[in-house]
JSON list of C-alpha atoms and ligand atoms in Angstrom, two decimals:
[
{"chain": "A", "resi": 1263, "resn": "MET", "atom": "CA", "xyz": [-6.96, -24.31, 27.33]},
{"chain": "A", "resi": 1264, "resn": "SER", "atom": "CA", "xyz": [-7.86, -20.63, 27.33]},
{"chain": "A", "resi": 1265, "resn": "ASP", "atom": "CA", "xyz": [-11.03, -19.36, 25.63]},
{"chain": "A", "resi": 1266, "resn": "TYR", "atom": "CA", "xyz": [-9.27, -16.25, 24.40]},
{"chain": "A", "resi": 1267, "resn": "LYS", "atom": "CA", "xyz": [-7.38, -15.84, 21.17]},
{"chain": "A", "resi": 1268, "resn": "TYR", "atom": "CA", "xyz": [-5.16, -12.94, 20.25]},
{"chain": "A", "resi": 1269, "resn": "LEU", "atom": "CA", "xyz": [-3.91, -11.82, 16.86]},
{"chain": "A", "resi": 1270, "resn": "LEU", "atom": "CA", "xyz": [-0.97, -9.44, 16.62]},
{"chain": "A", "resi": 1271, "resn": "ARG", "atom": "CA", "xyz": [-1.42, -6.92, 13.81]},
{"chain": "A", "resi": 1272, "resn": "PHE", "atom": "CA", "xyz": [1.40, -4.68, 12.62]},
{"chain": "A", "resi": 1273, "resn": "ASP", "atom": "CA", "xyz": [0.33, -1.63, 10.60]},
{"chain": "A", "resi": 1274, "resn": "ASP", "atom": "CA", "xyz": [2.09, 0.69, 8.17]},
{"chain": "A", "resi": 1275, "resn": "ILE", "atom": "CA", "xyz": [4.49, -1.70, 6.49]},
{"chain": "A", "resi": 1276, "resn": "CYS", "atom": "CA", "xyz": [6.11, 0.11, 3.54]},
{"chain": "A", "resi": 1277, "resn": "PRO", "atom": "CA", "xyz": [9.55, 0.43, 1.88]},
{"chain": "A", "resi": 1278, "resn": "THR", "atom": "CA", "xyz": [10.51, 3.59, 3.84]},
{"chain": "A", "resi": 1279, "resn": "MET", "atom": "CA", "xyz": [9.31, 2.57, 7.29]},
{"chain": "A", "resi": 1280, "resn": "ASP", "atom": "CA", "xyz": [11.45, 2.57, 10.42]},
{"chain": "A", "resi": 1281, "resn": "TRP", "atom": "CA", "xyz": [13.47, -0.56, 9.72]},
{"chain": "A", "resi": 1282, "resn": "ASN", "atom": "CA", "xyz": [15.34, -0.52, 13.04]},
{"chain": "A", "resi": 1283, "resn": "GLN", "atom": "CA", "xyz": [12.09, -0.70, 14.99]},
{"chain": "A", "resi": 1284, "resn": "TRP", "atom": "CA", "xyz": [10.60, -3.26, 12.61]},
{"chain": "A", "resi": 1285, "resn": "ASN", "atom": "CA", "xyz": [13.65, -5.50, 12.95]},
{"chain": "A", "resi": 1286, "resn": "ARG", "atom": "CA", "xyz": [13.19, -5.39, 16.71]},
{"chain": "A", "resi": 1287, "resn": "ALA", "atom": "CA", "xyz": [9.60, -6.52, 16.16]},
{"chain": "A", "resi": 1288, "resn": "VAL", "atom": "CA", "xyz": [10.64, -9.46, 13.98]},
{"chain": "A", "resi": 1289, "resn": "GLU", "atom": "CA", "xyz": [13.22, -10.55, 16.53]},
{"chain": "A", "resi": 1290, "resn": "LEU", "atom": "CA", "xyz": [10.65, -10.49, 19.29]},
{"chain": "A", "resi": 1291, "resn": "LEU", "atom": "CA", "xyz": [8.05, -12.35, 17.19]},
{"chain": "A", "resi": 1292, "resn": "ASP", "atom": "CA", "xyz": [10.64, -15.00, 16.30]},
{"chain": "A", "resi": 1293, "resn": "ARG", "atom": "CA", "xyz": [11.54, -15.41, 19.96]},
{"chain": "A", "resi": 1294, "resn": "TYR", "atom": "CA", "xyz": [7.93, -16.32, 20.78]},
{"chain": "A", "resi": 1295, "resn": "GLY", "atom": "CA", "xyz": [7.15, -18.08, 17.47]},
{"chain": "A", "resi": 1296, "resn": "ILE", "atom": "CA", "xyz": [4.37, -15.59, 16.67]},
{"chain": "A", "resi": 1297, "resn": "LYS", "atom": "CA", "xyz": [3.04, -15.11, 13.14]},
{"chain": "A", "resi": 1298, "resn": "PRO", "atom": "CA", "xyz": [1.35, -11.72, 12.87]},
{"chain": "A", "resi": 1299, "resn": "LEU", "atom": "CA", "xyz": [-0.95, -10.05, 10.38]},
{"chain": "A", "resi": 1300, "resn": "ILE", "atom": "CA", "xyz": [0.98, -7.28, 8.63]},
{"chain": "A", "resi": 1301, "resn": "GLY", "atom": "CA", "xyz": [-0.68, -4.36, 6.85]},
{"chain": "A", "resi": 1302, "resn": "VAL", "atom": "CA", "xyz": [1.28, -3.52, 3.70]},
{"chain": "A", "resi": 1303, "resn": "ILE", "atom": "CA", "xyz": [0.62, -0.15, 2.03]},
{"chain": "A", "resi": 1304, "resn": "PRO", "atom": "CA", "xyz": [0.65, -0.73, -1.75]},
{"chain": "A", "resi": 1305, "resn": "SER", "atom": "CA", "xyz": [1.88, 2.72, -2.79]},
{"chain": "A", "resi": 1306, "resn": "CYS", "atom": "CA", "xyz": [2.81, 4.69, 0.30]},
{"chain": "A", "resi": 1307, "resn": "ALA", "atom": "CA", "xyz": [2.73, 8.48, -0.12]},
{"chain": "A", "resi": 1308, "resn": "ASP", "atom": "CA", "xyz": [2.45, 9.35, 3.58]},
{"chain": "A", "resi": 1309, "resn": "PRO", "atom": "CA", "xyz": [5.37, 11.64, 4.53]},
{"chain": "A", "resi": 1310, "resn": "LYS", "atom": "CA", "xyz": [5.10, 10.46, 8.16]},
{"chain": "A", "resi": 1311, "resn": "LEU", "atom": "CA", "xyz": [6.17, 7.00, 7.02]},
{"chain": "A", "resi": 1312, "resn": "ASN", "atom": "CA", "xyz": [9.14, 8.26, 5.06]},
{"chain": "A", "resi": 1313, "resn": "ILE", "atom": "CA", "xyz": [11.53, 7.40, 7.89]},
{"chain": "A", "resi": 1314, "resn": "ASN", "atom": "CA", "xyz": [14.37, 5.30, 6.51]},
{"chain": "A", "resi": 1315, "resn": "PRO", "atom": "CA", "xyz": [15.81, 5.08, 2.98]},
{"chain": "A", "resi": 1316, "resn": "GLU", "atom": "CA", "xyz": [13.70, 2.89, 0.73]},
{"chain": "A", "resi": 1317, "resn": "ARG", "atom": "CA", "xyz": [14.43, -0.81, 0.98]},
{"chain": "A", "resi": 1318, "resn": "SER", "atom": "CA", "xyz": [15.08, -1.91, -2.60]},
{"chain": "A", "resi": 1319, "resn": "ASP", "atom": "CA", "xyz": [14.20, -5.58, -2.02]},
{"chain": "A", "resi": 1320, "resn": "PHE", "atom": "CA", "xyz": [10.98, -4.65, -0.20]},
{"chain": "A", "resi": 1321, "resn": "TRP", "atom": "CA", "xyz": [8.62, -6.98, -2.08]},
{"chain": "A", "resi": 1322, "resn": "GLN", "atom": "CA", "xyz": [11.08, -9.88, -1.97]},
{"chain": "A", "resi": 1323, "resn": "TYR", "atom": "CA", "xyz": [11.29, -9.32, 1.76]},
{"chain": "A", "resi": 1324, "resn": "ILE", "atom": "CA", "xyz": [7.48, -9.32, 2.14]},
{"chain": "A", "resi": 1325, "resn": "LYS", "atom": "CA", "xyz": [7.29, -12.60, 0.23]},
{"chain": "A", "resi": 1326, "resn": "MET", "atom": "CA", "xyz": [9.92, -14.04, 2.56]},
{"chain": "A", "resi": 1327, "resn": "LEU", "atom": "CA", "xyz": [7.79, -13.03, 5.55]},
{"chain": "A", "resi": 1328, "resn": "GLN", "atom": "CA", "xyz": [4.77, -14.72, 3.95]},
{"chain": "A", "resi": 1329, "resn": "GLU", "atom": "CA", "xyz": [6.78, -17.90, 3.53]},
{"chain": "A", "resi": 1330, "resn": "LYS", "atom": "CA", "xyz": [7.68, -17.63, 7.18]},
{"chain": "A", "resi": 1331, "resn": "GLY", "atom": "CA", "xyz": [3.97, -17.75, 8.07]},
{"chain": "A", "resi": 1332, "resn": "TYR", "atom": "CA", "xyz": [3.16, -14.05, 8.36]},
{"chain": "A", "resi": 1333, "resn": "THR", "atom": "CA", "xyz": [-0.17, -13.05, 6.79]},
{"chain": "A", "resi": 1334, "resn": "VAL", "atom": "CA", "xyz": [-0.29, -9.99, 4.56]},
{"chain": "A", "resi": 1335, "resn": "ALA", "atom": "CA", "xyz": [-3.23, -7.59, 4.43]},
{"chain": "A", "resi": 1336, "resn": "MET", "atom": "CA", "xyz": [-3.57, -4.62, 2.13]},
{"chain": "A", "resi": 1337, "resn": "HIS", "atom": "CA", "xyz": [-3.54, -1.50, 4.30]},
{"chain": "A", "resi": 1338, "resn": "GLY", "atom": "CA", "xyz": [-5.20, 1.35, 2.39]},
{"chain": "A", "resi": 1339, "resn": "PHE", "atom": "CA", "xyz": [-3.77, 2.48, -0.93]},
{"chain": "A", "resi": 1340, "resn": "GLU", "atom": "CA", "xyz": [-1.43, 5.46, -0.43]},
{"chain": "A", "resi": 1341, "resn": "HIS", "atom": "CA", "xyz": [-2.07, 5.98, 3.30]},
{"chain": "A", "resi": 1342, "resn": "VAL", "atom": "CA", "xyz": [-2.97, 9.62, 2.65]},
{"chain": "A", "resi": 1343, "resn": "TYR", "atom": "CA", "xyz": [-6.15, 11.19, 3.99]},
{"chain": "A", "resi": 1344, "resn": "ARG", "atom": "CA", "xyz": [-8.36, 12.68, 1.29]},
{"chain": "A", "resi": 1345, "resn": "THR", "atom": "CA", "xyz": [-11.59, 13.49, 3.14]},
{"chain": "A", "resi": 1346, "resn": "LYS", "atom": "CA", "xyz": [-12.84, 14.60, 6.53]},
{"chain": "A", "resi": 1347, "resn": "ASN", "atom": "CA", "xyz": [-15.44, 11.85, 6.55]},
{"chain": "A", "resi": 1348, "resn": "LYS", "atom": "CA", "xyz": [-15.74, 9.67, 9.67]},
{"chain": "A", "resi": 1349, "resn": "GLY", "atom": "CA", "xyz": [-16.97, 6.61, 7.82]},
{"chain": "A", "resi": 1350, "resn": "ILE", "atom": "CA", "xyz": [-18.96, 3.76, 9.41]},
{"chain": "A", "resi": 1351, "resn": "VAL", "atom": "CA", "xyz": [-16.86, 3.19, 12.52]},
{"chain": "A", "resi": 1352, "resn": "GLY", "atom": "CA", "xyz": [-16.48, 6.88, 13.30]},
{"chain": "A", "resi": 1353, "resn": "VAL", "atom": "CA", "xyz": [-13.29, 6.94, 15.38]},
{"chain": "A", "resi": 1354, "resn": "SER", "atom": "CA", "xyz": [-11.41, 9.32, 13.15]},
{"chain": "A", "resi": 1355, "resn": "LYS", "atom": "CA", "xyz": [-12.35, 12.58, 11.45]},
{"chain": "A", "resi": 1356, "resn": "GLN", "atom": "CA", "xyz": [-10.26, 11.82, 8.39]},
{"chain": "A", "resi": 1357, "resn": "SER", "atom": "CA", "xyz": [-10.22, 9.12, 5.78]},
{"chain": "A", "resi": 1358, "resn": "GLU", "atom": "CA", "xyz": [-8.43, 7.88, 2.72]},
{"chain": "A", "resi": 1359, "resn": "PHE", "atom": "CA", "xyz": [-11.68, 6.38, 1.39]},
{"chain": "A", "resi": 1360, "resn": "ALA", "atom": "CA", "xyz": [-14.90, 7.30, 3.22]},
{"chain": "A", "resi": 1361, "resn": "GLY", "atom": "CA", "xyz": [-16.90, 9.98, 1.42]},
{"chain": "A", "resi": 1362, "resn": "LEU", "atom": "CA", "xyz": [-15.34, 9.40, -1.99]},
{"chain": "A", "resi": 1363, "resn": "SER", "atom": "CA", "xyz": [-17.51, 8.06, -4.82]},
{"chain": "A", "resi": 1364, "resn": "TYR", "atom": "CA", "xyz": [-17.79, 4.31, -5.36]},
{"chain": "A", "resi": 1365, "resn": "GLU", "atom": "CA", "xyz": [-15.98, 4.63, -8.71]},
{"chain": "A", "resi": 1366, "resn": "LYS", "atom": "CA", "xyz": [-13.06, 6.54, -7.20]},
{"chain": "A", "resi": 1367, "resn": "GLN", "atom": "CA", "xyz": [-12.70, 4.10, -4.30]},
{"chain": "A", "resi": 1368, "resn": "TYR", "atom": "CA", "xyz": [-12.94, 1.12, -6.63]},
{"chain": "A", "resi": 1369, "resn": "LYS", "atom": "CA", "xyz": [-10.12, 2.56, -8.77]},
{"chain": "A", "resi": 1370, "resn": "MET", "atom": "CA", "xyz": [-7.85, 3.16, -5.77]},
{"chain": "A", "resi": 1371, "resn": "LEU", "atom": "CA", "xyz": [-8.45, -0.28, -4.31]},
{"chain": "A", "resi": 1372, "resn": "GLU", "atom": "CA", "xyz": [-8.07, -1.93, -7.70]},
{"chain": "A", "resi": 1373, "resn": "GLU", "atom": "CA", "xyz": [-4.76, -0.15, -8.23]},
{"chain": "A", "resi": 1374, "resn": "GLY", "atom": "CA", "xyz": [-3.55, -1.19, -4.76]},
{"chain": "A", "resi": 1375, "resn": "LYS", "atom": "CA", "xyz": [-4.43, -4.82, -5.39]},
{"chain": "A", "resi": 1376, "resn": "LYS", "atom": "CA", "xyz": [-2.70, -4.65, -8.78]},
{"chain": "A", "resi": 1377, "resn": "ILE", "atom": "CA", "xyz": [0.52, -3.28, -7.25]},
{"chain": "A", "resi": 1378, "resn": "LEU", "atom": "CA", "xyz": [0.58, -6.08, -4.69]},
{"chain": "A", "resi": 1379, "resn": "HIS", "atom": "CA", "xyz": [-0.15, -8.68, -7.36]},
{"chain": "A", "resi": 1380, "resn": "GLU", "atom": "CA", "xyz": [2.52, -7.41, -9.75]},
{"chain": "A", "resi": 1381, "resn": "ASN", "atom": "CA", "xyz": [4.99, -7.76, -6.92]},
{"chain": "A", "resi": 1382, "resn": "GLY", "atom": "CA", "xyz": [3.96, -11.34, -6.23]},
{"chain": "A", "resi": 1383, "resn": "VAL", "atom": "CA", "xyz": [1.87, -10.65, -3.13]},
{"chain": "A", "resi": 1384, "resn": "ASP", "atom": "CA", "xyz": [-1.81, -11.58, -3.15]},
{"chain": "A", "resi": 1385, "resn": "THR", "atom": "CA", "xyz": [-4.24, -11.14, -0.32]},
{"chain": "A", "resi": 1386, "resn": "ASP", "atom": "CA", "xyz": [-7.98, -11.06, 0.35]},
{"chain": "A", "resi": 1387, "resn": "ILE", "atom": "CA", "xyz": [-7.59, -9.17, 3.63]},
{"chain": "A", "resi": 1388, "resn": "PHE", "atom": "CA", "xyz": [-7.89, -5.40, 3.99]},
{"chain": "A", "resi": 1389, "resn": "PHE", "atom": "CA", "xyz": [-7.85, -2.69, 6.63]},
{"chain": "A", "resi": 1390, "resn": "ALA", "atom": "CA", "xyz": [-8.10, 1.07, 6.12]},
{"chain": "A", "resi": 1391, "resn": "PRO", "atom": "CA", "xyz": [-6.01, 3.80, 7.74]},
{"chain": "A", "resi": 1392, "resn": "SER", "atom": "CA", "xyz": [-7.70, 5.24, 10.86]},
{"chain": "A", "resi": 1393, "resn": "HIS", "atom": "CA", "xyz": [-10.47, 2.60, 10.82]},
{"chain": "A", "resi": 1394, "resn": "SER", "atom": "CA", "xyz": [-12.16, 4.74, 8.22]},
{"chain": "A", "resi": 1395, "resn": "TYR", "atom": "CA", "xyz": [-14.27, 3.25, 5.47]},
{"chain": "A", "resi": 1396, "resn": "ASP", "atom": "CA", "xyz": [-17.85, 3.54, 4.28]},
{"chain": "A", "resi": 1397, "resn": "ARG", "atom": "CA", "xyz": [-20.37, 1.34, 2.49]},
{"chain": "A", "resi": 1398, "resn": "ASN", "atom": "CA", "xyz": [-18.81, 2.11, -0.89]},
{"chain": "A", "resi": 1399, "resn": "THR", "atom": "CA", "xyz": [-15.41, 0.93, 0.38]},
{"chain": "A", "resi": 1400, "resn": "LEU", "atom": "CA", "xyz": [-16.91, -2.38, 1.47]},
{"chain": "A", "resi": 1401, "resn": "LYS", "atom": "CA", "xyz": [-18.84, -2.76, -1.78]},
{"chain": "A", "resi": 1402, "resn": "ALA", "atom": "CA", "xyz": [-15.72, -2.12, -3.86]},
{"chain": "A", "resi": 1403, "resn": "LEU", "atom": "CA", "xyz": [-13.63, -4.49, -1.72]},
{"chain": "A", "resi": 1404, "resn": "ASN", "atom": "CA", "xyz": [-16.22, -7.20, -2.20]},
{"chain": "A", "resi": 1405, "resn": "GLU", "atom": "CA", "xyz": [-16.28, -6.61, -5.97]},
{"chain": "A", "resi": 1406, "resn": "LEU", "atom": "CA", "xyz": [-12.49, -6.91, -6.03]},
{"chain": "A", "resi": 1407, "resn": "GLY", "atom": "CA", "xyz": [-12.53, -10.27, -4.29]},
{"chain": "A", "resi": 1408, "resn": "PHE", "atom": "CA", "xyz": [-11.52, -9.24, -0.77]},
{"chain": "A", "resi": 1409, "resn": "GLN", "atom": "CA", "xyz": [-13.09, -11.38, 1.93]},
{"chain": "A", "resi": 1410, "resn": "TRP", "atom": "CA", "xyz": [-11.75, -10.26, 5.27]},
{"chain": "A", "resi": 1411, "resn": "ILE", "atom": "CA", "xyz": [-11.56, -6.89, 6.97]},
{"chain": "A", "resi": 1412, "resn": "SER", "atom": "CA", "xyz": [-9.58, -6.42, 10.17]},
{"chain": "A", "resi": 1413, "resn": "ASP", "atom": "CA", "xyz": [-11.79, -3.68, 11.54]},
{"chain": "A", "resi": 1414, "resn": "GLY", "atom": "CA", "xyz": [-14.91, -2.68, 13.36]},
{"chain": "A", "resi": 1415, "resn": "LYS", "atom": "CA", "xyz": [-15.46, -2.04, 17.05]},
{"chain": "A", "resi": 1416, "resn": "GLY", "atom": "CA", "xyz": [-18.00, -4.73, 17.91]},
{"chain": "A", "resi": 1417, "resn": "LEU", "atom": "CA", "xyz": [-17.31, -7.61, 20.27]},
{"chain": "A", "resi": 1418, "resn": "LYS", "atom": "CA", "xyz": [-17.90, -10.26, 17.62]},
{"chain": "A", "resi": 1419, "resn": "ALA", "atom": "CA", "xyz": [-17.15, -10.74, 13.96]},
{"chain": "A", "resi": 1420, "resn": "ASP", "atom": "CA", "xyz": [-19.64, -9.27, 11.54]},
{"chain": "A", "resi": 1421, "resn": "TYR", "atom": "CA", "xyz": [-20.81, -10.28, 8.08]},
{"chain": "A", "resi": 1422, "resn": "TYR", "atom": "CA", "xyz": [-21.52, -7.36, 5.80]},
{"chain": "A", "resi": 1423, "resn": "LYS", "atom": "CA", "xyz": [-21.75, -6.93, 2.01]},
{"chain": "A", "resi": 1424, "resn": "GLY", "atom": "CA", "xyz": [-20.15, -10.34, 1.52]},
{"chain": "A", "resi": 1425, "resn": "LEU", "atom": "CA", "xyz": [-17.20, -9.50, 3.77]},
{"chain": "A", "resi": 1426, "resn": "ARG", "atom": "CA", "xyz": [-16.25, -10.85, 7.16]},
{"chain": "A", "resi": 1427, "resn": "LEU", "atom": "CA", "xyz": [-15.22, -8.07, 9.52]},
{"chain": "A", "resi": 1428, "resn": "LEU", "atom": "CA", "xyz": [-13.03, -9.14, 12.43]},
{"chain": "A", "resi": 1429, "resn": "PRO", "atom": "CA", "xyz": [-13.29, -6.45, 15.12]},
{"chain": "A", "resi": 1430, "resn": "CYS", "atom": "CA", "xyz": [-10.35, -4.48, 16.25]},
{"chain": "A", "resi": 1431, "resn": "ILE", "atom": "CA", "xyz": [-11.35, -2.65, 19.41]},
{"chain": "A", "resi": 1432, "resn": "ASN", "atom": "CA", "xyz": [-8.03, -1.53, 20.85]},
{"chain": "A", "resi": 1433, "resn": "HIS", "atom": "CA", "xyz": [-5.58, 0.87, 19.30]},
{"chain": "A", "resi": 1434, "resn": "ALA", "atom": "CA", "xyz": [-2.71, -0.76, 21.15]},
{"chain": "A", "resi": 1435, "resn": "MET", "atom": "CA", "xyz": [-2.18, -3.25, 23.99]},
{"chain": "A", "resi": 1436, "resn": "PRO", "atom": "CA", "xyz": [-5.58, -4.25, 25.40]},
{"chain": "A", "resi": 1437, "resn": "LYS", "atom": "CA", "xyz": [-6.05, -3.34, 29.06]},
{"chain": "A", "resi": 1438, "resn": "LYS", "atom": "CA", "xyz": [-9.29, -5.30, 29.38]},
{"chain": "A", "resi": 1439, "resn": "ARG", "atom": "CA", "xyz": [-10.46, -8.35, 27.51]},
{"chain": "A", "resi": 1440, "resn": "LEU", "atom": "CA", "xyz": [-13.42, -7.29, 25.38]},
{"chain": "A", "resi": 1441, "resn": "GLY", "atom": "CA", "xyz": [-14.66, -10.23, 23.35]},
{"chain": "A", "resi": 1442, "resn": "LYS", "atom": "CA", "xyz": [-12.93, -13.59, 23.03]},
{"chain": "A", "resi": 1443, "resn": "TYR", "atom": "CA", "xyz": [-11.04, -12.85, 19.81]},
{"chain": "A", "resi": 1444, "resn": "ILE", "atom": "CA", "xyz": [-8.82, -9.86, 20.33]},
{"chain": "A", "resi": 1445, "resn": "THR", "atom": "CA", "xyz": [-6.71, -8.04, 17.75]},
{"chain": "A", "resi": 1446, "resn": "VAL", "atom": "CA", "xyz": [-3.66, -6.29, 19.20]},
{"chain": "A", "resi": 1447, "resn": "VAL", "atom": "CA", "xyz": [-2.67, -3.41, 16.91]},
{"chain": "A", "resi": 1448, "resn": "CYS", "atom": "CA", "xyz": [1.02, -2.52, 16.90]},
{"chain": "A", "resi": 1449, "resn": "HIS", "atom": "CA", "xyz": [2.88, 0.35, 15.23]},
{"chain": "A", "resi": 1450, "resn": "ALA", "atom": "CA", "xyz": [6.59, -0.41, 15.53]},
{"chain": "A", "resi": 1451, "resn": "ASN", "atom": "CA", "xyz": [7.51, 3.12, 14.36]},
{"chain": "A", "resi": 1452, "resn": "GLU", "atom": "CA", "xyz": [5.84, 4.52, 17.48]},
{"chain": "A", "resi": 1453, "resn": "TRP", "atom": "CA", "xyz": [8.28, 2.70, 19.74]},
{"chain": "A", "resi": 1454, "resn": "THR", "atom": "CA", "xyz": [10.72, 5.61, 19.41]},
{"chain": "A", "resi": 1455, "resn": "LYS", "atom": "CA", "xyz": [8.28, 7.84, 21.31]},
{"chain": "A", "resi": 1456, "resn": "LYS", "atom": "CA", "xyz": [7.29, 5.48, 24.13]},
{"chain": "A", "resi": 1457, "resn": "ASP", "atom": "CA", "xyz": [8.56, 2.05, 24.74]},
{"chain": "A", "resi": 1458, "resn": "GLY", "atom": "CA", "xyz": [5.74, -0.08, 23.46]},
{"chain": "A", "resi": 1459, "resn": "PHE", "atom": "CA", "xyz": [8.36, -2.69, 22.65]},
{"chain": "A", "resi": 1460, "resn": "ASP", "atom": "CA", "xyz": [8.81, -3.65, 26.33]},
{"chain": "A", "resi": 1461, "resn": "GLU", "atom": "CA", "xyz": [5.04, -3.64, 26.78]},
{"chain": "A", "resi": 1462, "resn": "LEU", "atom": "CA", "xyz": [4.68, -6.00, 23.84]},
{"chain": "A", "resi": 1463, "resn": "ASP", "atom": "CA", "xyz": [7.44, -8.23, 25.16]},
{"chain": "A", "resi": 1464, "resn": "VAL", "atom": "CA", "xyz": [5.64, -8.58, 28.51]},
{"chain": "A", "resi": 1465, "resn": "PHE", "atom": "CA", "xyz": [2.34, -9.18, 26.70]},
{"chain": "A", "resi": 1466, "resn": "CYS", "atom": "CA", "xyz": [3.81, -11.94, 24.51]},
{"chain": "A", "resi": 1467, "resn": "LYS", "atom": "CA", "xyz": [5.40, -13.62, 27.51]},
{"chain": "A", "resi": 1468, "resn": "GLU", "atom": "CA", "xyz": [2.07, -13.59, 29.35]},
{"chain": "A", "resi": 1469, "resn": "HIS", "atom": "CA", "xyz": [-0.16, -14.61, 26.44]},
{"chain": "A", "resi": 1470, "resn": "GLN", "atom": "CA", "xyz": [2.18, -16.69, 24.26]},
{"chain": "A", "resi": 1471, "resn": "LYS", "atom": "CA", "xyz": [-0.19, -19.68, 24.26]},
{"chain": "A", "resi": 1472, "resn": "GLU", "atom": "CA", "xyz": [-3.20, -17.54, 23.32]},
{"chain": "A", "resi": 1473, "resn": "ILE", "atom": "CA", "xyz": [-1.59, -15.73, 20.38]},
{"chain": "A", "resi": 1474, "resn": "VAL", "atom": "CA", "xyz": [-2.55, -17.36, 17.08]},
{"chain": "A", "resi": 1475, "resn": "ASP", "atom": "CA", "xyz": [-1.95, -16.73, 13.39]},
{"chain": "A", "resi": 1476, "resn": "PHE", "atom": "CA", "xyz": [-4.60, -15.26, 11.08]},
{"chain": "A", "resi": 1477, "resn": "VAL", "atom": "CA", "xyz": [-5.67, -18.65, 9.71]},
{"chain": "A", "resi": 1478, "resn": "THR", "atom": "CA", "xyz": [-6.72, -19.75, 13.20]},
{"chain": "A", "resi": 1479, "resn": "PHE", "atom": "CA", "xyz": [-7.97, -16.32, 14.23]},
{"chain": "A", "resi": 1480, "resn": "LYS", "atom": "CA", "xyz": [-10.37, -15.95, 11.31]},
{"chain": "A", "resi": 1481, "resn": "GLN", "atom": "CA", "xyz": [-12.27, -19.07, 12.37]},
{"chain": "A", "resi": 1482, "resn": "GLN", "atom": "CA", "xyz": [-14.32, -17.13, 14.88]},
{"chain": "A", "resi": 1483, "resn": "PRO", "atom": "CA", "xyz": [-18.08, -17.09, 15.27]},
{"chain": "A", "resi": 1484, "resn": "VAL", "atom": "CA", "xyz": [-20.05, -14.29, 13.64]},
{"chain": "A", "resi": 1485, "resn": "GLY", "atom": "CA", "xyz": [-22.28, -12.15, 15.88]},
{"chain": "A", "resi": 1486, "resn": "ASN", "atom": "CA", "xyz": [-25.63, -10.55, 15.21]},
{"chain": "A", "resi": 1487, "resn": "HIS", "atom": "CA", "xyz": [-25.28, -7.58, 12.83]},
{"chain": "A", "resi": 1488, "resn": "ILE", "atom": "CA", "xyz": [-27.68, -5.26, 14.68]},
{"chain": "A", "resi": 1489, "resn": "PHE", "atom": "CA", "xyz": [-26.22, -6.14, 18.08]},
{"chain": "A", "resi": 1490, "resn": "ASN", "atom": "CA", "xyz": [-22.71, -5.57, 16.72]},
{"chain": "A", "resi": 1491, "resn": "PHE", "atom": "CA", "xyz": [-23.77, -2.19, 15.34]},
{"chain": "A", "resi": 1492, "resn": "VAL", "atom": "CA", "xyz": [-25.09, -1.08, 18.73]},
{"chain": "A", "resi": 1493, "resn": "VAL", "atom": "CA", "xyz": [-22.00, -2.34, 20.57]},
{"chain": "A", "resi": 1494, "resn": "GLU", "atom": "CA", "xyz": [-19.76, -0.60, 18.04]},
{"chain": "A", "resi": 1495, "resn": "LYS", "atom": "CA", "xyz": [-21.46, 2.74, 18.66]},
{"chain": "A", "resi": 1496, "resn": "MET", "atom": "CA", "xyz": [-21.12, 2.27, 22.42]},
{"chain": "A", "resi": 1497, "resn": "VAL", "atom": "CA", "xyz": [-17.43, 1.32, 22.21]},
{"chain": "A", "resi": 1498, "resn": "VAL", "atom": "CA", "xyz": [-16.63, 4.24, 19.90]},
{"chain": "A", "resi": 1499, "resn": "GLY", "atom": "CA", "xyz": [-18.57, 6.66, 22.14]},
{"chain": "A", "resi": 1500, "resn": "TYR", "atom": "CA", "xyz": [-16.74, 5.38, 25.19]},
{"chain": "A", "resi": 1501, "resn": "GLN", "atom": "CA", "xyz": [-13.35, 5.65, 23.53]},
{"chain": "A", "resi": 1502, "resn": "ARG", "atom": "CA", "xyz": [-14.03, 9.12, 22.13]},
{"chain": "A", "resi": 1503, "resn": "TYR", "atom": "CA", "xyz": [-15.72, 10.87, 25.00]},
{"chain": "A", "resi": 1504, "resn": "ILE", "atom": "CA", "xyz": [-15.35, 9.05, 28.27]},
{"chain": "A", "resi": 1505, "resn": "LYS", "atom": "CA", "xyz": [-11.83, 7.57, 28.10]},
{"chain": "A", "resi": 1506, "resn": "LYS", "atom": "CA", "xyz": [-10.45, 10.80, 26.62]},
{"chain": "A", "resi": 1507, "resn": "TYR", "atom": "CA", "xyz": [-11.65, 12.98, 29.49]},
{"chain": "A", "resi": 1508, "resn": "ARG", "atom": "CA", "xyz": [-10.85, 10.68, 32.37]},
{"chain": "B", "resi": 2370, "resn": "LIG", "atom": "ZN1", "xyz": [-1.83, 2.96, 9.01]}
]
């Protein structure tokens, strides 16, 4: 039995996403019996995700995926960047949340949660666009009853402001195994540019036995907060400066 566990995470799920690419993803996941974590945007206003005509039964469809064993996370609110704040993780120079007041962030997150709830989808998992959040985001999420964040660049899970943060080091397919619990972030709409689909197919074939659902994945040990913080800074520095210029 392998020590490693992988979680597949699909971002940017919204009514106007690229449905052809997403359907390919579902077919592949079904073939390997994989139940991913999917990041649903409550009220998408990102023009980059306005790809296909709006799916009118979107929320029904999401509920069907939940029944199938997929786990839903709330992914941002509108998926639109409002500030140039890097937030805690610091991988991106733009954010939907970081830098805004606590009250403003609370309102946005509350509204997002309400939209999901009114459409019959409840979740206590969150991740922000571009890994960008600050202390106020985490405080507001905690106040609103969220418990899990799929984010951070440490090697181990972290416990912060009443939330459990499950790190998410790689942007896409991991080349090296960093940590024992590894989140693989997928953007099906990017498959039109380069064929990440084939890459994912090969990955699933190779790691089928190690890929778990969120319920199993979240049962991972929590690391030391200070140690995680230091590792996170090192990982982000490496990814920003060294990897980029190699
Ligand atoms: Zn996104």
